[in-house]
């Protein structure tokens, strides 16, 4: 079958002489259309229309509707004619469906030979452009064509994202230096094109996903991407990108997009290969540029992206955190966060930016040096103010939990009590204003807040000396209002024990269907499920009750009475802690670093990973033996 003949267009008057029909013409419109056609057309045009209709009859399917082809519209309506049938025969419709299917198919994967061809053409375009620019430096018209060709070849290389298994060919053919040389091209548009290409080539989506079926091919792709990225780093890609950040003018739309793409490249490099994070911070001025970029008052997308990159860089690296502190990063974060001490973010994008500010601060506070800088920058006072805001509340509590933990947080513990933080802390602990807060902020998580409030209480007990007036103020809080705070602790105990028991029952049922091998593999997952249900907070509740009973005789008597109602004793608290201690010792990793408190010789050591932020060693409780 000749498809060209099938879809041949008959010789009809040019489009400019046609009347235009709406997409869905009504019968009234068609009647008016026919009357107008009869009035406007003469005999000559009638003969032409007859010739067209005769041609349609002679060549099956070889037609297109003319102006008066709707003259028999009523008959078409009754008999299901061409207009109401779509104007196509069944054979034509099948052919169009076939064409649509072909268009919808994914393009074929590029083979190595095709990739090499693209790369060689790209190299040729670069060389030609360089030659033209050297030969005619003062006559842009002479090298404009070669620049356009280079631009086209850069865009052609975007197709390599369909074949990441061949990325190493860029290295083998020595094209990585050529590609990176474009970042310093005299024509900023060419540099921006190269940045866009690098962004696409390094995008984490080009790699095999978790559901990638062919494991062998997945390994090949990962190795090829690794070779390419390592070559980029060796040829000083980070340094060149930072140079472009400094020369681009964000007042121009194209440059603004270029800055966004550069930040995206950095995110790709660090997300896919975290080992490059410290190299980027140590060898470039990226971190100073990021700090300068976020230290403004007006929100924009690049400012939001810059603070996200900071959060990523600080996530897993002590070296990066220390460098961040040395560059004055804590002061910058506290300054930009202070903009929200009297108001909440205006929209979701700004709220995400504020979230990244808090995340970066929590990451940095994992280091003792940063806790000191936080104290000097009056971070405790700022967080106590920001707690009063709806969206900042839970984030500020989390920051205080991190800032007060470990012996390095002792100074922050003193400052917290001196700044009347106990009043704020226990007001939140007793859930004052919680209904109004939940109504105003749908994303509020009460369980997360309870976890961090308990963490603050434990850190205060640990870091404030027993005979110090500040700890006496803390201990006295649990005697106020007829020991209502002790009652609150037991409410939390009931709440989180019920959650943990429910999950344990589900796990026990699932274990019955598993063999020993599968059971061993699932133990970590089962434990994580318990943590997600609130086991970590339950552990903190037990420890807080334990500490309060040690420090406050009246609270101990009240707790003993409440335990008796539950058929428990203080010894049962000790048994729970000891049992969980044995369980936690068997756990090497939970969500990255171990997330659990461990009682050992009276010391409570804890590491936590929340939102990919490591919380360093932890809170100390009174000795188990003292119970």
PDB file of C-alpha atoms in Angstrom, residues 77 81 90 106 117 195 255 288 311 339 377 402 418 478:
ATOM      1  CA  UNK A  77     -26.521  12.734   9.791  1.00  0.00           C
ATOM      2  CA  UNK A  81     -21.705  10.062   6.680  1.00  0.00           C
ATOM      3  CA  UNK A  90     -11.615   2.659   8.461  1.00  0.00           C
ATOM      4  CA  UNK A 106      10.425   5.839  23.123  1.00  0.00           C
ATOM      5  CA  UNK A 117      29.701  10.428  16.347  1.00  0.00           C
ATOM      6  CA  UNK A 195      25.841  24.493  32.186  1.00  0.00           C
ATOM      7  CA  UNK A 255      21.593  34.456  33.872  1.00  0.00           C
ATOM      8  CA  UNK A 288      30.919  31.961  50.988  1.00  0.00           C
ATOM      9  CA  UNK A 311      21.614  22.038  54.156  1.00  0.00           C
ATOM     10  CA  UNK A 339      12.924  37.706  59.988  1.00  0.00           C
ATOM     11  CA  UNK A 377      25.004  34.623  68.747  1.00  0.00           C
ATOM     12  CA  UNK A 402      20.117  19.900  69.557  1.00  0.00           C
ATOM     13  CA  UNK A 418      18.219  32.320  82.631  1.00  0.00           C
ATOM     14  CA  UNK A 478       7.597  18.935  88.781  1.00  0.00           C
TER      15      UNK A 478
END
